[in-house]
């Protein structure tokens, strides 16, 4: 629900109304529009009678938000959210943020070599899985806490902030301490207790779309994170499961403009998991940028043929360097066009 205030509304009147609403257990979001001031309410508003709120003489009108998600909705938050880290790295706000690195951290040599290469080519974040969600329990499961230590070492040597996936709430403390952006993977996008725990950690969160989830479901998952106090959520389109078998997933490029229209949160695209084939990564990265993505997540491996996970969709540092040149050029052209 959105309460649109009259310009004459005074601070004590607004505070009293906000107090009433939070006593009902609702989450309050102040919205400053171009000319109007509004109060957004998220939570169970079924007991509120809009006509009773509209009776206050400082209230212009009351609008119901029909979408099932509220805090992620652009209606409650018209301005774009920019996710900004203390080191200065940001996602959103007009730039193109590239998150690159191997599917999994495998060794000190591997992660340091890839981190240095992607940094040199212009990546803004280092990715690498330490806890891997593998379909088979017999596949490589990641190096766990040792993998996190190697990521920290790579951060120290390159200055790149690290993005890595959390699988269990039991790792919340160590992730809060050591990780810059906490990734929720596709398989956990609807693990609601995990979403809530991570939302309360005070860290930026990268939320990947579940392979069988709709955009509405993804934005509701984002609400679970946002309602715990986290305002720094990045949405990631990584392909969905369809009848098509030529690619690992079907990368839903249309999700980019749809998400940008419906939500204020920045959007990045992962063409590596989205296609499953290294030679499709560059064309689909270009498509994502053309569609308005705020960033990309790219799997890069120095020896894809020997990778312990997802080698077939990993590009080499040499190809990554070419990708960076192409997407940077394209992004510049698009930004200029949009500025016209
Ligand atoms: C990943 O990014 O390492 C990953 C496992 O991706 P997804 O959750 O999208 O499958
Ligand atoms: Mn992977």
XYZ file of C-alpha atoms and ligand atoms in Angstrom:
351
model
C 0.000 0.000 0.000
C 1.208 3.501 -0.763
C -0.010 6.579 1.115
C 0.418 9.737 -0.923
C 0.760 12.790 1.314
C -0.364 16.323 0.643
C 2.431 18.924 0.421
C 0.931 20.494 3.578
C 1.573 17.338 5.678
C 3.686 18.205 8.740
C 6.467 16.090 10.277
C 4.489 15.374 13.500
C 1.508 14.215 11.419
C 3.724 11.956 9.286
C 5.523 10.566 12.358
C 2.217 9.789 14.062
C 0.953 7.941 10.987
C 4.215 6.008 10.663
C 4.003 5.092 14.352
C 0.463 3.753 13.850
C 1.565 1.664 10.896
C 4.622 0.183 12.549
C 2.464 -0.723 15.553
C 0.532 -2.900 13.074
C 3.808 -4.693 12.319
C 4.209 -3.141 8.877
C 7.518 -2.246 7.220
C 7.619 1.441 6.341
C 9.443 2.838 3.364
C 9.591 6.601 2.846
C 9.319 7.477 -0.830
C 10.369 10.889 -2.044
C 8.988 11.413 -5.538
C 9.749 14.322 -7.861
C 7.042 16.473 -6.309
C 5.210 14.246 -3.838
C 6.122 12.543 -0.615
C 4.752 9.070 0.018
C 4.811 6.321 2.596
C 5.117 2.750 1.321
C 3.813 -0.057 3.500
C 4.935 -3.664 3.153
C 3.577 -6.573 5.139
C 0.072 -7.805 5.789
C -2.053 -4.740 5.049
C -5.305 -6.723 4.837
C -6.522 -5.273 8.157
C -6.037 -1.679 6.984
C -8.982 0.189 5.538
C -7.607 2.566 2.887
C -10.650 4.810 3.220
C -9.904 5.313 6.939
C -6.313 6.376 6.200
C -7.539 8.663 3.410
C -9.686 10.501 5.960
C -6.632 12.221 7.431
C -6.661 15.735 5.990
C -2.920 15.543 5.218
C -3.361 12.429 3.046
C -3.928 12.959 -0.655
C -4.875 9.374 -1.510
C -4.141 5.726 -0.773
C -3.103 3.228 -3.424
C -3.023 -0.564 -3.121
C 0.119 -2.215 -4.565
C -1.217 -5.190 -6.453
C 2.135 -6.916 -7.068
C 2.967 -9.718 -4.626
C 6.366 -8.109 -3.945
C 6.617 -4.710 -2.284
C 10.106 -3.723 -1.113
C 11.675 -4.750 -4.424
C 8.991 -2.891 -6.359
C 9.805 0.261 -8.241
C 6.432 1.595 -7.136
C 7.589 1.760 -3.527
C 11.071 2.911 -4.503
C 11.083 4.807 -7.805
C 14.808 5.592 -7.855
C 17.389 3.030 -8.954
C 19.271 1.345 -6.144
C 23.042 1.417 -6.546
C 24.902 -1.280 -4.648
C 28.113 0.252 -3.418
C 30.879 -1.441 -1.449
C 33.216 0.292 1.013
C 36.083 -0.273 -1.478
C 34.189 1.799 -4.052
C 33.094 -1.032 -6.362
C 29.484 -0.547 -7.419
C 26.690 -2.229 -9.340
C 24.086 0.049 -10.902
C 24.175 3.775 -11.405
C 25.019 3.679 -15.101
C 28.251 1.655 -15.122
C 28.861 -1.911 -16.237
C 30.084 -4.059 -13.337
C 31.775 -7.280 -14.336
C 32.110 -10.116 -11.826
C 34.546 -12.732 -13.096
C 36.392 -15.798 -11.894
C 36.268 -19.563 -11.843
C 33.209 -21.621 -11.058
C 35.102 -23.051 -8.086
C 38.217 -22.138 -6.185
C 40.586 -25.055 -6.772
C 44.045 -24.017 -5.598
C 46.143 -21.018 -4.630
C 47.855 -20.897 -8.035
C 44.570 -21.180 -9.911
C 42.657 -18.451 -8.060
C 45.604 -16.031 -7.903
C 46.394 -16.417 -11.576
C 42.741 -15.941 -12.648
C 42.199 -13.047 -10.221
C 45.222 -11.186 -11.608
C 44.152 -11.804 -15.192
C 40.526 -10.686 -14.773
C 41.627 -7.651 -12.803
C 44.014 -6.644 -15.599
C 41.165 -6.933 -18.119
C 38.880 -4.693 -16.058
C 36.720 -6.939 -13.861
C 35.424 -5.125 -10.785
C 34.696 -8.223 -8.640
C 36.230 -11.690 -8.271
C 33.851 -14.635 -8.131
C 34.667 -18.184 -7.060
C 32.699 -20.920 -5.358
C 33.995 -22.346 -2.094
C 30.775 -24.154 -1.183
C 29.364 -25.646 -4.381
C 25.763 -26.730 -4.918
C 26.389 -29.822 -7.076
C 23.584 -31.963 -8.452
C 25.545 -35.112 -7.673
C 26.868 -35.734 -4.165
C 29.850 -37.492 -5.816
C 31.004 -34.382 -7.711
C 33.580 -31.919 -6.364
C 31.846 -30.004 -3.566
C 34.262 -27.089 -3.289
C 37.133 -26.418 -0.884
C 34.824 -24.977 1.774
C 36.517 -22.773 4.351
C 39.926 -23.333 2.698
C 38.410 -21.934 -0.496
C 37.287 -18.827 1.391
C 40.832 -18.329 2.707
C 42.178 -18.528 -0.851
C 39.607 -15.969 -2.020
C 40.714 -13.650 0.780
C 44.303 -14.076 -0.308
C 43.338 -13.218 -3.903
C 41.492 -10.132 -2.650
C 44.558 -9.039 -0.728
C 46.819 -9.422 -3.765
C 44.491 -7.813 -6.328
C 42.177 -5.515 -4.353
C 39.153 -7.149 -6.023
C 36.149 -7.615 -3.724
C 34.889 -11.200 -3.561
C 31.505 -12.663 -4.459
C 30.859 -16.208 -3.301
C 27.895 -18.446 -2.604
C 26.540 -19.293 0.817
C 24.809 -22.646 1.143
C 24.042 -22.899 4.832
C 23.000 -20.458 7.571
C 25.723 -22.014 9.720
C 28.278 -20.072 7.659
C 26.657 -16.672 8.194
C 29.278 -15.464 10.675
C 32.269 -16.335 8.535
C 30.636 -14.881 5.401
C 29.805 -11.657 7.244
C 33.428 -11.345 8.263
C 35.165 -12.433 5.067
C 32.939 -11.958 2.018
C 32.118 -8.699 0.214
C 28.984 -9.814 -1.663
C 27.098 -12.907 -0.529
C 25.665 -14.954 -3.381
C 22.423 -16.893 -3.061
C 22.482 -19.483 -5.825
C 19.677 -20.503 -8.134
C 18.998 -23.643 -6.118
C 18.508 -21.646 -2.937
C 16.503 -18.745 -4.363
C 13.436 -20.022 -2.566
C 15.216 -21.233 0.576
C 13.293 -18.705 2.640
C 15.047 -19.206 6.018
C 18.421 -18.746 4.268
C 17.173 -15.603 2.489
C 16.065 -14.109 5.802
C 19.279 -14.989 7.627
C 21.428 -13.493 4.885
C 19.202 -10.418 4.666
C 20.007 -9.651 8.296
C 23.802 -9.751 7.927
C 24.299 -6.188 6.717
C 26.148 -7.319 3.569
C 25.290 -6.855 -0.109
C 23.526 -9.882 -1.580
C 23.598 -11.230 -5.133
C 20.384 -13.174 -5.693
C 20.353 -15.584 -8.622
C 17.114 -16.517 -10.317
C 15.901 -20.058 -9.663
C 15.942 -22.167 -12.827
C 12.205 -22.743 -12.595
C 11.191 -19.454 -11.051
C 9.163 -16.646 -12.542
C 10.170 -13.029 -12.308
C 7.424 -12.466 -9.728
C 8.853 -15.273 -7.605
C 12.340 -13.818 -7.905
C 11.161 -10.407 -6.732
C 9.295 -11.983 -3.828
C 12.531 -13.768 -2.891
C 14.259 -10.362 -2.988
C 11.592 -9.066 -0.578
C 12.589 -11.784 1.917
C 16.129 -10.383 1.902
C 15.067 -6.728 1.901
C 12.601 -7.143 4.770
C 15.453 -8.115 7.099
C 17.054 -4.717 6.638
C 19.371 -5.340 3.684
C 18.971 -2.650 1.032
C 21.843 -3.805 -1.180
C 20.458 -6.574 -3.371
C 21.669 -7.377 -6.896
C 19.385 -9.514 -9.072
C 21.019 -12.044 -11.396
C 19.397 -13.625 -14.444
C 21.186 -16.953 -15.074
C 18.863 -18.831 -17.390
C 15.740 -20.844 -16.821
C 14.770 -24.408 -17.594
C 12.783 -24.802 -20.806
C 12.194 -27.568 -23.370
C 15.292 -26.419 -25.299
C 18.253 -28.777 -25.042
C 20.799 -26.991 -27.246
C 21.810 -24.891 -24.245
C 22.146 -25.780 -20.546
C 19.450 -23.223 -19.671
C 17.531 -20.678 -21.720
C 18.969 -17.270 -20.917
C 15.969 -15.006 -20.472
C 17.304 -11.735 -21.831
C 13.845 -10.205 -21.637
C 14.109 -10.567 -17.852
C 16.520 -7.617 -17.916
C 14.113 -4.909 -19.125
C 11.240 -6.529 -17.221
C 13.183 -6.495 -13.948
C 14.415 -2.954 -14.577
C 10.840 -1.838 -15.166
C 9.356 -3.583 -12.147
C 12.162 -3.161 -9.656
C 14.679 -0.558 -8.541
C 17.347 -3.188 -7.869
C 20.362 -3.507 -10.196
C 20.378 -6.465 -12.579
C 23.319 -8.540 -13.781
C 23.347 -11.426 -16.256
C 25.290 -14.688 -16.073
C 25.685 -15.996 -19.634
C 27.978 -18.817 -18.438
C 25.323 -20.749 -16.523
C 22.725 -19.253 -18.857
C 24.105 -21.098 -21.889
C 26.466 -23.789 -20.588
C 28.795 -23.331 -23.589
C 31.959 -21.227 -23.614
C 31.438 -20.105 -27.218
C 27.997 -18.672 -26.445
C 29.213 -16.580 -23.527
C 30.444 -13.559 -25.515
C 27.384 -13.231 -27.810
C 24.997 -13.525 -24.857
C 27.065 -11.106 -22.759
C 26.676 -8.620 -25.610
C 22.934 -9.300 -25.729
C 22.670 -8.689 -21.976
C 24.475 -5.364 -22.243
C 22.315 -4.345 -25.206
C 19.214 -5.175 -23.133
C 20.323 -2.811 -20.348
C 22.064 -5.069 -17.845
C 23.997 -3.296 -15.071
C 26.643 -5.973 -15.108
C 27.758 -9.475 -15.975
C 28.892 -12.566 -14.132
C 31.399 -14.560 -16.184
C 33.129 -17.851 -15.436
C 36.823 -17.649 -16.325
C 39.346 -20.477 -15.963
C 43.024 -20.562 -16.867
C 42.702 -24.240 -17.899
C 39.031 -24.871 -18.723
C 39.813 -28.400 -19.918
C 41.050 -29.282 -16.413
C 38.441 -27.348 -14.407
C 36.861 -29.285 -11.549
C 33.494 -27.711 -12.322
C 31.845 -26.071 -15.345
C 34.916 -26.085 -17.612
C 32.698 -26.387 -20.711
C 31.165 -22.980 -20.044
C 34.327 -21.227 -18.801
C 36.262 -18.876 -21.028
C 40.018 -18.387 -20.880
C 41.571 -15.148 -19.600
C 42.490 -14.356 -23.211
C 38.847 -14.608 -24.347
C 37.741 -12.723 -21.253
C 39.993 -9.850 -22.234
C 38.280 -9.759 -25.648
C 34.863 -9.913 -23.970
C 35.731 -6.929 -21.797
C 36.751 -4.858 -24.805
C 33.552 -5.713 -26.670
C 31.102 -5.167 -23.824
C 32.809 -1.953 -22.744
C 32.525 -0.541 -26.251
C 28.901 -1.627 -26.596
C 27.979 -0.278 -23.176
C 29.483 3.088 -24.069
C 27.426 3.292 -27.267
C 24.242 2.358 -25.424
C 24.886 4.835 -22.608
C 25.426 7.597 -25.178
C 22.201 6.677 -26.987
C 20.252 6.640 -23.716
C 21.703 10.014 -22.826
C 20.398 11.513 -26.082
C 27.457 -20.265 -9.521
O 27.345 -19.083 -9.872
O 28.500 -20.739 -9.096
C 26.291 -21.166 -9.610
C 26.297 -22.356 -9.052
O 25.283 -20.660 -10.330
P 23.700 -20.960 -10.270
O 23.310 -20.873 -8.821
O 23.133 -19.884 -11.116
O 23.520 -22.331 -10.847
Mn 29.518 -22.753 -12.308
